[in-house]
Short mmCIF file of C-alpha atoms in Angstrom, two decimals:
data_model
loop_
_atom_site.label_atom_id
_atom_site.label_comp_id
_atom_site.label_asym_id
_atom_site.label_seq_id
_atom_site.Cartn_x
_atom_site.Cartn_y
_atom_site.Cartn_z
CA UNK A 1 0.00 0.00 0.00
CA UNK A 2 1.03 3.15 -0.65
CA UNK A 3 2.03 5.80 2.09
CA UNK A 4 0.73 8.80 0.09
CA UNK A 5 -2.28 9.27 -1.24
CA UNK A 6 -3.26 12.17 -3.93
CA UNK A 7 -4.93 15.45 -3.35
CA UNK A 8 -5.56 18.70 -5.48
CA UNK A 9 -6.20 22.32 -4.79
CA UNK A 10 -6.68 25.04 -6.86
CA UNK A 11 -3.02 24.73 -8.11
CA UNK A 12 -2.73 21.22 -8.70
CA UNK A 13 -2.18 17.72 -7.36
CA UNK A 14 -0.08 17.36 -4.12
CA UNK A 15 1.26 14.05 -2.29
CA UNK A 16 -0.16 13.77 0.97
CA UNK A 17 0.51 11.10 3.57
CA UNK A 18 -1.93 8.85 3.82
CA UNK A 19 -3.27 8.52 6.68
CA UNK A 20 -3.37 12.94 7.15
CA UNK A 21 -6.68 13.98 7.72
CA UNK A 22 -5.31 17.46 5.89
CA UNK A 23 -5.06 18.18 2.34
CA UNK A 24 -3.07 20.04 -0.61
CA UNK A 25 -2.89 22.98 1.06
CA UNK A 26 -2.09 21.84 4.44
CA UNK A 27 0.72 20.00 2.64
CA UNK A 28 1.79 23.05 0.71
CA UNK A 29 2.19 25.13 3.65
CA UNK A 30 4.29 22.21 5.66
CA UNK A 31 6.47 21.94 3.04
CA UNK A 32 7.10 25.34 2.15
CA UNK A 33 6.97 26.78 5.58
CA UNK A 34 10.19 25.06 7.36
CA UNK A 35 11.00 27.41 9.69
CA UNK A 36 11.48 27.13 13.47
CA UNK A 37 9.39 24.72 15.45
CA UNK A 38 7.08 26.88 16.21
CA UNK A 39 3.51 25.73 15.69
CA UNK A 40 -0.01 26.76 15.71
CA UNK A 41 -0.78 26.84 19.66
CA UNK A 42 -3.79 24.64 20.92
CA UNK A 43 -5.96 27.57 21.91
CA UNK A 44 -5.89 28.84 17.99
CA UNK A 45 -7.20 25.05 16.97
CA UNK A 46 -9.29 24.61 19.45
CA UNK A 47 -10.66 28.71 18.96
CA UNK A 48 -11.06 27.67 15.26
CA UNK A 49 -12.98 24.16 16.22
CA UNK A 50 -15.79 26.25 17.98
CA UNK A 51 -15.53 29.05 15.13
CA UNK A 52 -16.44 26.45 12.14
CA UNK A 53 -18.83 24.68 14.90
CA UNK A 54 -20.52 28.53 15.22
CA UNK A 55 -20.55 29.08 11.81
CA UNK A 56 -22.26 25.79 10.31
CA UNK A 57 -24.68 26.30 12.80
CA UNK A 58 -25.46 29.93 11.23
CA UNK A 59 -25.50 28.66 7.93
CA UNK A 60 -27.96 26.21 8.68
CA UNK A 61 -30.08 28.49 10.54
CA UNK A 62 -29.23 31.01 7.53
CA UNK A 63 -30.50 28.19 4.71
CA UNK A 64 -26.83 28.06 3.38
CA UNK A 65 -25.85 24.95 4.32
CA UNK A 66 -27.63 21.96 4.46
CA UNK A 67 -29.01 20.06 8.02
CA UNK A 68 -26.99 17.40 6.95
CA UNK A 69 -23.70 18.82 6.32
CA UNK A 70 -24.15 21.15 9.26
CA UNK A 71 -24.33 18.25 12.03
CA UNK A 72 -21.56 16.33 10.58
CA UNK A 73 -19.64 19.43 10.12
CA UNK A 74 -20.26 20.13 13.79
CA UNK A 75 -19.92 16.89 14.53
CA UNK A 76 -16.47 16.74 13.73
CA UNK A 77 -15.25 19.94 14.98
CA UNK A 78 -16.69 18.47 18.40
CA UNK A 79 -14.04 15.84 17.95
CA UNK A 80 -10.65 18.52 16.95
CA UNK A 81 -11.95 20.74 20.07
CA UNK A 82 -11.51 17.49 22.10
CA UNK A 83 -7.99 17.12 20.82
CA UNK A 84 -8.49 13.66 19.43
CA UNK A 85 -6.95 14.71 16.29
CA UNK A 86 -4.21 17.30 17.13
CA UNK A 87 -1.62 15.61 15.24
CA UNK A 88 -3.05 16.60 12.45
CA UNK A 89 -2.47 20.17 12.54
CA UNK A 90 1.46 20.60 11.79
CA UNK A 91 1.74 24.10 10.95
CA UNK A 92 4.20 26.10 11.70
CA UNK A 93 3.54 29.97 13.26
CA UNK A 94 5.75 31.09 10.81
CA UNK A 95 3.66 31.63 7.63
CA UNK A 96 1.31 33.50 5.73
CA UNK A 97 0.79 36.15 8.30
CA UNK A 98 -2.87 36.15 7.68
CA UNK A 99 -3.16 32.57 8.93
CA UNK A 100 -5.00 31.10 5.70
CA UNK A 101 -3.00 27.86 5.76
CA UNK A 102 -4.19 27.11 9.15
CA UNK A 103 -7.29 28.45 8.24
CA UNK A 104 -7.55 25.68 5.46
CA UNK A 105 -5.78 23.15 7.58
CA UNK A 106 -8.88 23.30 10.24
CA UNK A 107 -10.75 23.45 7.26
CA UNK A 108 -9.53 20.46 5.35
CA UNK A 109 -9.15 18.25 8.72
CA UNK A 110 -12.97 19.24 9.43
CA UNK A 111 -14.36 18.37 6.12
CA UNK A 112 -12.14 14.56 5.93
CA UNK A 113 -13.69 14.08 8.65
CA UNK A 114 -17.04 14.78 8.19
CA UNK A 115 -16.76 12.70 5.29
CA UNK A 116 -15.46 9.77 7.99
CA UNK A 117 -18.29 10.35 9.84
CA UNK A 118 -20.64 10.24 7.13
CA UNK A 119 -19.40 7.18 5.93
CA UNK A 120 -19.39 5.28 9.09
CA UNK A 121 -22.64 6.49 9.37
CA UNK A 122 -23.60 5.63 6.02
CA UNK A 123 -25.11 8.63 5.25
CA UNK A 124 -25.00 9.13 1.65
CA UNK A 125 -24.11 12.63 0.77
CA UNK A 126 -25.00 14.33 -2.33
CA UNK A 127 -21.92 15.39 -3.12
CA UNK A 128 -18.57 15.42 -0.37
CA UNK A 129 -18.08 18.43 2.14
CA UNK A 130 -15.71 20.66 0.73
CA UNK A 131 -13.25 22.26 3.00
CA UNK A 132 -13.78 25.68 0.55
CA UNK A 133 -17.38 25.52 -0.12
CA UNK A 134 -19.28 23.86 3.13
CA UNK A 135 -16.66 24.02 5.81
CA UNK A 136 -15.59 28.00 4.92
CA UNK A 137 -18.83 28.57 3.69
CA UNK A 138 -19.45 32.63 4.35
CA UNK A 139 -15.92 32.79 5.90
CA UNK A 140 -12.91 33.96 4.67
CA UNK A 141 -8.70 33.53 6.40
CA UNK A 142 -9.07 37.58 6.79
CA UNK A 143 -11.96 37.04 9.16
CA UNK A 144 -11.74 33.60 10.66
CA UNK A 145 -8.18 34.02 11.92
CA UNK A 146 -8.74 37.27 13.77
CA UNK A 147 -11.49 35.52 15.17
CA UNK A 148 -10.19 32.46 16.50
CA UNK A 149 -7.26 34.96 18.17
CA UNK A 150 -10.08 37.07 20.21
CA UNK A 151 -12.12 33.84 20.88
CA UNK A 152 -8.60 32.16 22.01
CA UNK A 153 -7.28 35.04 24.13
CA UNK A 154 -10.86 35.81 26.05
CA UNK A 155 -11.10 31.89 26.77
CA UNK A 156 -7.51 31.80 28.08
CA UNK A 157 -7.59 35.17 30.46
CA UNK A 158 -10.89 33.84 31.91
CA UNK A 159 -10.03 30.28 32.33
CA UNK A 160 -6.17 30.29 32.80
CA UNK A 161 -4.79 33.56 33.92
CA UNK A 162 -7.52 34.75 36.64
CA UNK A 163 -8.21 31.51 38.51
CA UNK A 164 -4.36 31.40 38.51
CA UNK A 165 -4.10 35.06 40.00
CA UNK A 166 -7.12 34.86 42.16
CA UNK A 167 -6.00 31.38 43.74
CA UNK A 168 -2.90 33.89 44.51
CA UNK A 169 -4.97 36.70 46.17
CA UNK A 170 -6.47 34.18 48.62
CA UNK A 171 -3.00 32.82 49.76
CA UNK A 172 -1.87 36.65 50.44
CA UNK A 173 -5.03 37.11 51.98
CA UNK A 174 -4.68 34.26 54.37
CA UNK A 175 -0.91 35.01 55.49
CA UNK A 176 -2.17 38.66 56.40
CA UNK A 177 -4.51 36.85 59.09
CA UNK A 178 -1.87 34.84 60.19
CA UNK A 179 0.49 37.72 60.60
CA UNK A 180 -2.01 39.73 62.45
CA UNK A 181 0.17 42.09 64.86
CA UNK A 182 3.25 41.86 63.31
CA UNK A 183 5.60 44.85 62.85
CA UNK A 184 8.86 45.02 60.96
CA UNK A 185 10.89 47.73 59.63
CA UNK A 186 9.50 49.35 56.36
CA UNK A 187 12.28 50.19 53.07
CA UNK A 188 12.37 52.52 50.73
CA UNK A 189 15.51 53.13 48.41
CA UNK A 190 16.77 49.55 49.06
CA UNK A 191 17.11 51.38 52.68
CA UNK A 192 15.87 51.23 55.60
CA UNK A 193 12.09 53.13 56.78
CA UNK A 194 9.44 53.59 59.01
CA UNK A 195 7.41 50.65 60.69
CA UNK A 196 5.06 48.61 58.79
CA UNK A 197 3.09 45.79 59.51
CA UNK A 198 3.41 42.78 57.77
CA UNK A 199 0.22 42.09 57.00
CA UNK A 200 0.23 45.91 55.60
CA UNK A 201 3.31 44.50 53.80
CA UNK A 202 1.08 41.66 52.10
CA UNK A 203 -1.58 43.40 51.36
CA UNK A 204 0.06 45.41 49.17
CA UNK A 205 1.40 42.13 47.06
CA UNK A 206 -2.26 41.26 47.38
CA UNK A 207 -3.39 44.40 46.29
CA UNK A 208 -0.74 43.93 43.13
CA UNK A 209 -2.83 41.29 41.81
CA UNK A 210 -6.39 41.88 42.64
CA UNK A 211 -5.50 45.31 40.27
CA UNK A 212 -3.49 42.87 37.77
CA UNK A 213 -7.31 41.22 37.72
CA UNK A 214 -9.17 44.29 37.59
CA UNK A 215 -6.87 45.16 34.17
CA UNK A 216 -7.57 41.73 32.47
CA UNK A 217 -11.63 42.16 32.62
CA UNK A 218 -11.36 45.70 31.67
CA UNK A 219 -9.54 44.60 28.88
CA UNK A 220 -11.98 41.75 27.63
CA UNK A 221 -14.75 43.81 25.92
CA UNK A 222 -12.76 45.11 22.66
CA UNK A 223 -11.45 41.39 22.55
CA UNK A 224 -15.17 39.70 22.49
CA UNK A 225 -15.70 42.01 19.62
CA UNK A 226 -15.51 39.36 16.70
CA UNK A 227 -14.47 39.83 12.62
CA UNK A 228 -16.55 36.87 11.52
CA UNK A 229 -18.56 37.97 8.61
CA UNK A 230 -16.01 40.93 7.35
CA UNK A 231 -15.09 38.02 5.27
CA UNK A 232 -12.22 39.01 2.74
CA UNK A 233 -11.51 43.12 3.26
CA UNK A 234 -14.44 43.85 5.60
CA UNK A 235 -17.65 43.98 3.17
CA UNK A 236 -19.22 40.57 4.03
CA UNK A 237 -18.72 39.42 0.54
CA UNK A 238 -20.28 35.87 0.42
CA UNK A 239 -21.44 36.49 3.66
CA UNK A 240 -25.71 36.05 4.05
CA UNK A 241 -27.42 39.08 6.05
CA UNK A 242 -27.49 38.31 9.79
CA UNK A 243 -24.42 35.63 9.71
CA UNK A 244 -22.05 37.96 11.38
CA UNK A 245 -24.64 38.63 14.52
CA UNK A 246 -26.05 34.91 14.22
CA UNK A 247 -22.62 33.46 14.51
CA UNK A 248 -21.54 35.55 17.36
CA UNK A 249 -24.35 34.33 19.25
CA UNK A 250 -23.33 31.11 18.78
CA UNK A 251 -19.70 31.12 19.61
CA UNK A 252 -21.47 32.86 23.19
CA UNK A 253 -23.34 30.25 23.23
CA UNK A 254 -20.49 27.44 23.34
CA UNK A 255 -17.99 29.55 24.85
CA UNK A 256 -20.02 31.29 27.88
CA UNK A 257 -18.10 34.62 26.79
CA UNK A 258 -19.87 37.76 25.77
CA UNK A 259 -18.82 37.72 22.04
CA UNK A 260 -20.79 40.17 19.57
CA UNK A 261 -20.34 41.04 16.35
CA UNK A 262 -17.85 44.07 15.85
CA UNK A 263 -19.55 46.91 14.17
CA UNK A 264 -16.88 47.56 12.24
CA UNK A 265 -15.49 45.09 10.50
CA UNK A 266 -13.04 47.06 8.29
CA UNK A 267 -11.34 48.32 11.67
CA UNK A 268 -11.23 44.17 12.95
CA UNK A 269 -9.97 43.41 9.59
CA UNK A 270 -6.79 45.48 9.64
CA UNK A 271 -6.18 46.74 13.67
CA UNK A 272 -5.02 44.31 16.80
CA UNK A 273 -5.76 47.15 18.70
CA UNK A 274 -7.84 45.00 21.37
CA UNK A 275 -4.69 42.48 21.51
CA UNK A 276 -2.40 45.08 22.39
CA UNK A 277 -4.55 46.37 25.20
CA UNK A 278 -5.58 42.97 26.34
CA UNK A 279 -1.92 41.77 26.11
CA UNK A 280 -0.95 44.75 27.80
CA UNK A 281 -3.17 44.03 30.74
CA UNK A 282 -1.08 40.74 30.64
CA UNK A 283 2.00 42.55 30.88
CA UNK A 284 0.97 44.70 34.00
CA UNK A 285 0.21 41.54 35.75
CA UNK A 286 3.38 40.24 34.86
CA UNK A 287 5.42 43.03 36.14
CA UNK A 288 3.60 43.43 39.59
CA UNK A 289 4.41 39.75 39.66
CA UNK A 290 7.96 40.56 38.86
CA UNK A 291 7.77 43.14 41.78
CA UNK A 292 5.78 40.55 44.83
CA UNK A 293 8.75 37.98 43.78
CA UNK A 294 11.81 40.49 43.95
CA UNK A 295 10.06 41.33 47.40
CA UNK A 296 9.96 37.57 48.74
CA UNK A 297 13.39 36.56 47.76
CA UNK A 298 15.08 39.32 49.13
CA UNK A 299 13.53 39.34 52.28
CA UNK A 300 14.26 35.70 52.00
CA UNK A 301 17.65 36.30 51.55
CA UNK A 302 20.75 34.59 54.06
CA UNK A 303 19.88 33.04 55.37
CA UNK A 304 22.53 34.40 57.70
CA UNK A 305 23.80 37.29 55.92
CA UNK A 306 20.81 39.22 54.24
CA UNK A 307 17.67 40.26 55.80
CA UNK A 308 16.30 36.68 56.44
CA UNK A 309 12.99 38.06 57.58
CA UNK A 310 10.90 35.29 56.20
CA UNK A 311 11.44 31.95 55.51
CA UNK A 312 10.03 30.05 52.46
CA UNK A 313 9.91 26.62 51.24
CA UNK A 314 13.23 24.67 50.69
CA UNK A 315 12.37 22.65 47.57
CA UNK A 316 15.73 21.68 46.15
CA UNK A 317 19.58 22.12 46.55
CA UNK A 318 20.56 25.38 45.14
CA UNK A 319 24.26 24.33 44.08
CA UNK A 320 26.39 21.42 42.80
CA UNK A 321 29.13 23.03 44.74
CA UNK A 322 28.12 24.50 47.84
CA UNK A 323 26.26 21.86 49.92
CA UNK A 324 23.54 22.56 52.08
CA UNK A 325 22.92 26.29 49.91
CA UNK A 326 18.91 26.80 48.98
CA UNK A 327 17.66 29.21 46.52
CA UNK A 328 14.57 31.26 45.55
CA UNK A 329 13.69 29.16 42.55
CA UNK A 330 10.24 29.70 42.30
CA UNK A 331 10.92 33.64 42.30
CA UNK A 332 13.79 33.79 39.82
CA UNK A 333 11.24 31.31 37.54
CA UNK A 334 8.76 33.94 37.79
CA UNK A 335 10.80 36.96 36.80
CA UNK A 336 11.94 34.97 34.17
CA UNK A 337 8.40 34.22 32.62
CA UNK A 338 7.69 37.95 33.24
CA UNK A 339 10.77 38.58 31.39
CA UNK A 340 9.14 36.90 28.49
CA UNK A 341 5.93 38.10 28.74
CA UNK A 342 7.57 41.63 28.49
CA UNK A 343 9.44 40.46 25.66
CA UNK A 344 6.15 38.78 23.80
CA UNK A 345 4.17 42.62 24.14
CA UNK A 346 7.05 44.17 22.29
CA UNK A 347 6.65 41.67 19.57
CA UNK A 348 2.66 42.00 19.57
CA UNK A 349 2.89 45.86 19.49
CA UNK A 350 5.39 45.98 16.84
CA UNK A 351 3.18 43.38 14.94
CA UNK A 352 0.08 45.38 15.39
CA UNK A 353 1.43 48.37 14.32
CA UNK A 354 2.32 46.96 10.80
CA UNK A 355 -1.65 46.49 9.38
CA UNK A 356 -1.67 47.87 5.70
CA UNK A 357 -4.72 49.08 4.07
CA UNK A 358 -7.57 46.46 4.67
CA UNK A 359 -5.43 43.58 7.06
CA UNK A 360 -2.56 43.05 9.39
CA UNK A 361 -0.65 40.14 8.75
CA UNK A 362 1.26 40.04 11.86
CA UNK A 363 -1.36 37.79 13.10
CA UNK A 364 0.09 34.40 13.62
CA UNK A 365 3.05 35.68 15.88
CA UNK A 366 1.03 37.65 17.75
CA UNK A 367 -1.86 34.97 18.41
CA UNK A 368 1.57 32.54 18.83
CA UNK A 369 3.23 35.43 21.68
CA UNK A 370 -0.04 36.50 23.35
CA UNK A 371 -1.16 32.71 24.17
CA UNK A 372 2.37 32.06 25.74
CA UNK A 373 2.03 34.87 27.76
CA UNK A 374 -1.22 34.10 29.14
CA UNK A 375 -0.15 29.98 29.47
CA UNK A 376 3.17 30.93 30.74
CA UNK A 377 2.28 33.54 33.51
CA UNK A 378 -0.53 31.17 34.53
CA UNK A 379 1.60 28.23 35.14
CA UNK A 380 4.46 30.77 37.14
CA UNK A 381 1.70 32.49 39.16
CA UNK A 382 -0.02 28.52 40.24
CA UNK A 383 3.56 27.57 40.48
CA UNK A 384 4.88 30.10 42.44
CA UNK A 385 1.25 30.10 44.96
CA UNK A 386 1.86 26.26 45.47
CA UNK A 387 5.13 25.97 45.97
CA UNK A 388 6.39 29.22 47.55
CA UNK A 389 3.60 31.72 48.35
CA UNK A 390 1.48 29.35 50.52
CA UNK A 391 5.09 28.36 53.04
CA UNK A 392 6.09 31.77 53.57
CA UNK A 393 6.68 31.85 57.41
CA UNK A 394 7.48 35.18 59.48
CA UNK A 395 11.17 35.38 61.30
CA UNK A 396 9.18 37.02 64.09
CA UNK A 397 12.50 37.78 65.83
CA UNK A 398 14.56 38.87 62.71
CA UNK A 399 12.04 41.38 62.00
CA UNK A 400 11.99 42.59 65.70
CA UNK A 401 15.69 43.02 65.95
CA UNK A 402 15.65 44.63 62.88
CA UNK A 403 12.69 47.19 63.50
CA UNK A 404 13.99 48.40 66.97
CA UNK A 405 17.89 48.79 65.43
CA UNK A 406 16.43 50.61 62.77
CA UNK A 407 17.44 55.12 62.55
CA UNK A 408 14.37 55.81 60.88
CA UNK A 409 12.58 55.00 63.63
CA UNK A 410 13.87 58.58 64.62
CA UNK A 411 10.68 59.48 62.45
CA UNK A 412 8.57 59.48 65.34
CA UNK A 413 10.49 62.04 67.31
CA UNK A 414 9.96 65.19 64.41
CA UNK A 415 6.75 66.39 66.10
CA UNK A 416 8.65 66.56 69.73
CA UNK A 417 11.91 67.80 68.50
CA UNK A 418 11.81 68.84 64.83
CA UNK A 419 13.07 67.13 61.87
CA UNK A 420 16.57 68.71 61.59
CA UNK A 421 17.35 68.25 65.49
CA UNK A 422 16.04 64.48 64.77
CA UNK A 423 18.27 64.15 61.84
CA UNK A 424 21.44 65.08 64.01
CA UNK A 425 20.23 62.15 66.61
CA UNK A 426 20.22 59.58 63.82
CA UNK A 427 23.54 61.04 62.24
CA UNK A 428 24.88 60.50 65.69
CA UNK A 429 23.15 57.10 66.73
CA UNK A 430 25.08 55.82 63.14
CA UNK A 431 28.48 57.53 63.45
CA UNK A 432 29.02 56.13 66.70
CA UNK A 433 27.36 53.09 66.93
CA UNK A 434 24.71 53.37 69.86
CA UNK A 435 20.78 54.22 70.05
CA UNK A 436 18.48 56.20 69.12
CA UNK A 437 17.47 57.20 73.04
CA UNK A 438 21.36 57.52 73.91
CA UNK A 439 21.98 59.82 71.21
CA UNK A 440 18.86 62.38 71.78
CA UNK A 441 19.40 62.01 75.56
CA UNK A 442 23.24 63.21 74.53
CA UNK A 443 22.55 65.62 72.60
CA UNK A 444 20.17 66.88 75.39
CA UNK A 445 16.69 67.03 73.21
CA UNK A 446 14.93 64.76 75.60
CA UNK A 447 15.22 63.05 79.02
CA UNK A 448 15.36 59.03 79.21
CA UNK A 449 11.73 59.30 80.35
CA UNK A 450 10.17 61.93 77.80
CA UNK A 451 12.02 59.36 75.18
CA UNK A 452 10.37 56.73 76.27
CA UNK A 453 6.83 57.62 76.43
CA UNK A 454 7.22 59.07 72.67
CA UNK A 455 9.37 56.05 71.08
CA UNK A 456 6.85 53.63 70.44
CA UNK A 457 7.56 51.54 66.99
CA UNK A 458 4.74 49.13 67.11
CA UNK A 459 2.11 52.36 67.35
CA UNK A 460 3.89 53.96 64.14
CA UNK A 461 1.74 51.62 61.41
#
């Protein structure tokens, strides 16, 4: 038996393996396109299952597309958005940067197996689904990509990146309860401040994501605003009245997301605008993340000779050298991802900036970039709750020692004796090595007892 069997497209025959669900133009594009390994990520198939699931259901409703077709069209799409057949999309990101060879390769997997299904079924069609003429029926690469990168952004944000974030916010929130009365010095500068609490402390790492959140769902609405039915340059051409509202409805439908129709389909056509802002909402979670983990590790740090004023989980030997040495791991793996993310919206904004007249075609890399943010952040935030956030321990002690040898506790003496007579007690306390109460009791600004009832750290938070 042969392992190739014949196909033809509108340029000719092709050699296809056998046993590929995909076609000639599937084949053309993994033989032309070797570049990188790269491919299309699984949120852009399974985005484009649901999208050709939406839109035979339209054109059904519509009178387009037959009952029959339709439910083994849908049928089949049911079975790619399960990922029984995600071998069968090979395609590289680096392409046509309007996506139509992934476009056809949904296409061409969907309608071989439809065709399956029909004959299993043995349903006798009147003639075979056509990838072109059922499966893309009132669709064109221009509109169906750009789709399937809103439908597979939205679905990742909501079901990746929040849950990830908000399983975050309820760790921070549960370490501020433990940590109720605790008081440690405060930095700014890298130096040392006034008091703080350490539940104040967390809060504000808490507060860095809840906000991180609060930027993500702002930033959903432009992205649930769909191109389906702009078909080629934003005119609907081959489109039937009502398919670009009727489909919508339906990808809501499977989805749960609030996707409409955009109004303007000349505008979804050509701008990524709602991918830069959505990506960019990414981006801001990312570096507050960055932030909460340069926080953690260096107050982490020793644990003898830095500030060692928490403890977090030990999960594996830091060195091949130095025995017994532990490091931040899940912290540095976190700055790294938000590295990357950082990285990714340069790429997307670059890439969305480069639409010409009626289409960008930037659109693979940035679909390709903005799901590895979202998957990549995700995994770092879970990661970094489960195996770092949720054993962070107080050094009660450290952080005592540490507040009451602080200078800026001198703070609380500038409504008693001024700031620049309290600036000459800490300049003296430092330069020669003793208190805070020696040195303003030296310098004769206050008795031992009038110190005392005014230098009260634990009251200054």
């Amino acid at each position: 038996m042969s392992d190739y069997r014949i196909e033809h497209d509108s340029m000719g025959e092709m050699r296809v393996p056998a046993d590929a669900l995909w076609g000639a133009q599937t084949q053309r594009s993994y033989e032309n396109f070797r570049i990188g390994t790269e491919t299309q990520p699984e949120g852009i198939i399974r985005a484009f299952a649901l999208l050709k699931k939406a839109a035979a259901q339209a054109n059904v409703s519509l009178g387009t597309l037959s009952a029959q077709m339709g439910e083994l069209i849908c049928d089949a799409c049911d079975e790619v958005y399960a990922g029984v057949w995600d071998d069968e999309f090979p395609l590289k990101v680096w392409q046509t940067g309007s996506g139509t060879q992934s476009n056809m390769n949904v296409n061409e997997v969907v309608a071989t197996r439809a065709n399956q299904l029909a004959a299993e079924r043995g349903i006798d069609l009147p003639t075979p689904i056509h990838p072109n003429d059922h499966v893309n029926r009132s669709q064109s690469s221009n509109d169906t990509f750009p789709t399937a990168m809103h439908v597979a952004a939205v679905v990742a944000v909501r079901e990746q990146l929040i849950p990830a974030a908000r399983q975050l916010v309820g760790t921070f929130r549960r370490l501020e309860r433990e940590n109720e009365g605790v008081v440690k010095s405060g930095r700014t500068h890298l130096q040392d401040a006034v008091p703080i609490s350490f539940p104040q402390e967390i809060s504000g790492w808490r507060g860095l994501v809840e906000c991180g959140i609060e930027m993500l769902e702002a930033s959903l609405a432009p992205q649930c605003r769909l191109a389906l039915g702009g078909t080629a340059v934003g005119t609907g051409l081959n489109a039937p009245d009502g398919f670009d509202v009727l489909v919508a409805e339906r990808l809501a439908e499977l989805t749960g997301q609030p996707f409409v129709t955009d109004p303007n389909k000349f505008h979804a056509l050509t701008s990524k605008d709602a991918l830069v802002f959505g990506h960019g909402a990414v981006k801001a979670l990312a570096a507050n993340m960055m932030k909460i983990a340069n926080d953690v590790r260096w107050l982490a740090s020793g644990p003898r000779l830095g500030l060692g004023e928490i403890r977090i989980p030990e999960n594996e030997p830091g060195s091949s050298i130095m025995p017994g040495k532990v490091n931040p791991t899940q912290c540095e793996a976190v700055t790294m991802v938000a590295v990357q993310v950082m990285g990714n919206d340069a790429a997307i904004g670059f890439a969305a900036s480069q639409g010409n007249f009626e289409l960008n075609v930037f659109m693979p890399v940035i679909a390709y970039d903005y799901l590895q943010s979202v998957r990549l952040l995700a995994d770092a935030i879970r990661s970094f709750d489960e195996h770092c956030a949720t054993g962070i321990v107080a050094d009660r002690e450290r952080m005592h020692h540490n507040l009451h040898d602080s200078l800026m506790l001198v703070t609380c003496l500038n409504p008693h004796i001024g700031y620049e007579n309290a600036a000459r007690v800490a300049h003296k306390a430092y330069g020669e090595g003793i208190s805070l109460r020696e040195a303003c009791v030296g310098l004769g600004y206050l008795t031992k007892e009038q110190f005392d009832a005014v230098f009260r750290p634990e009251e200054m938070v």
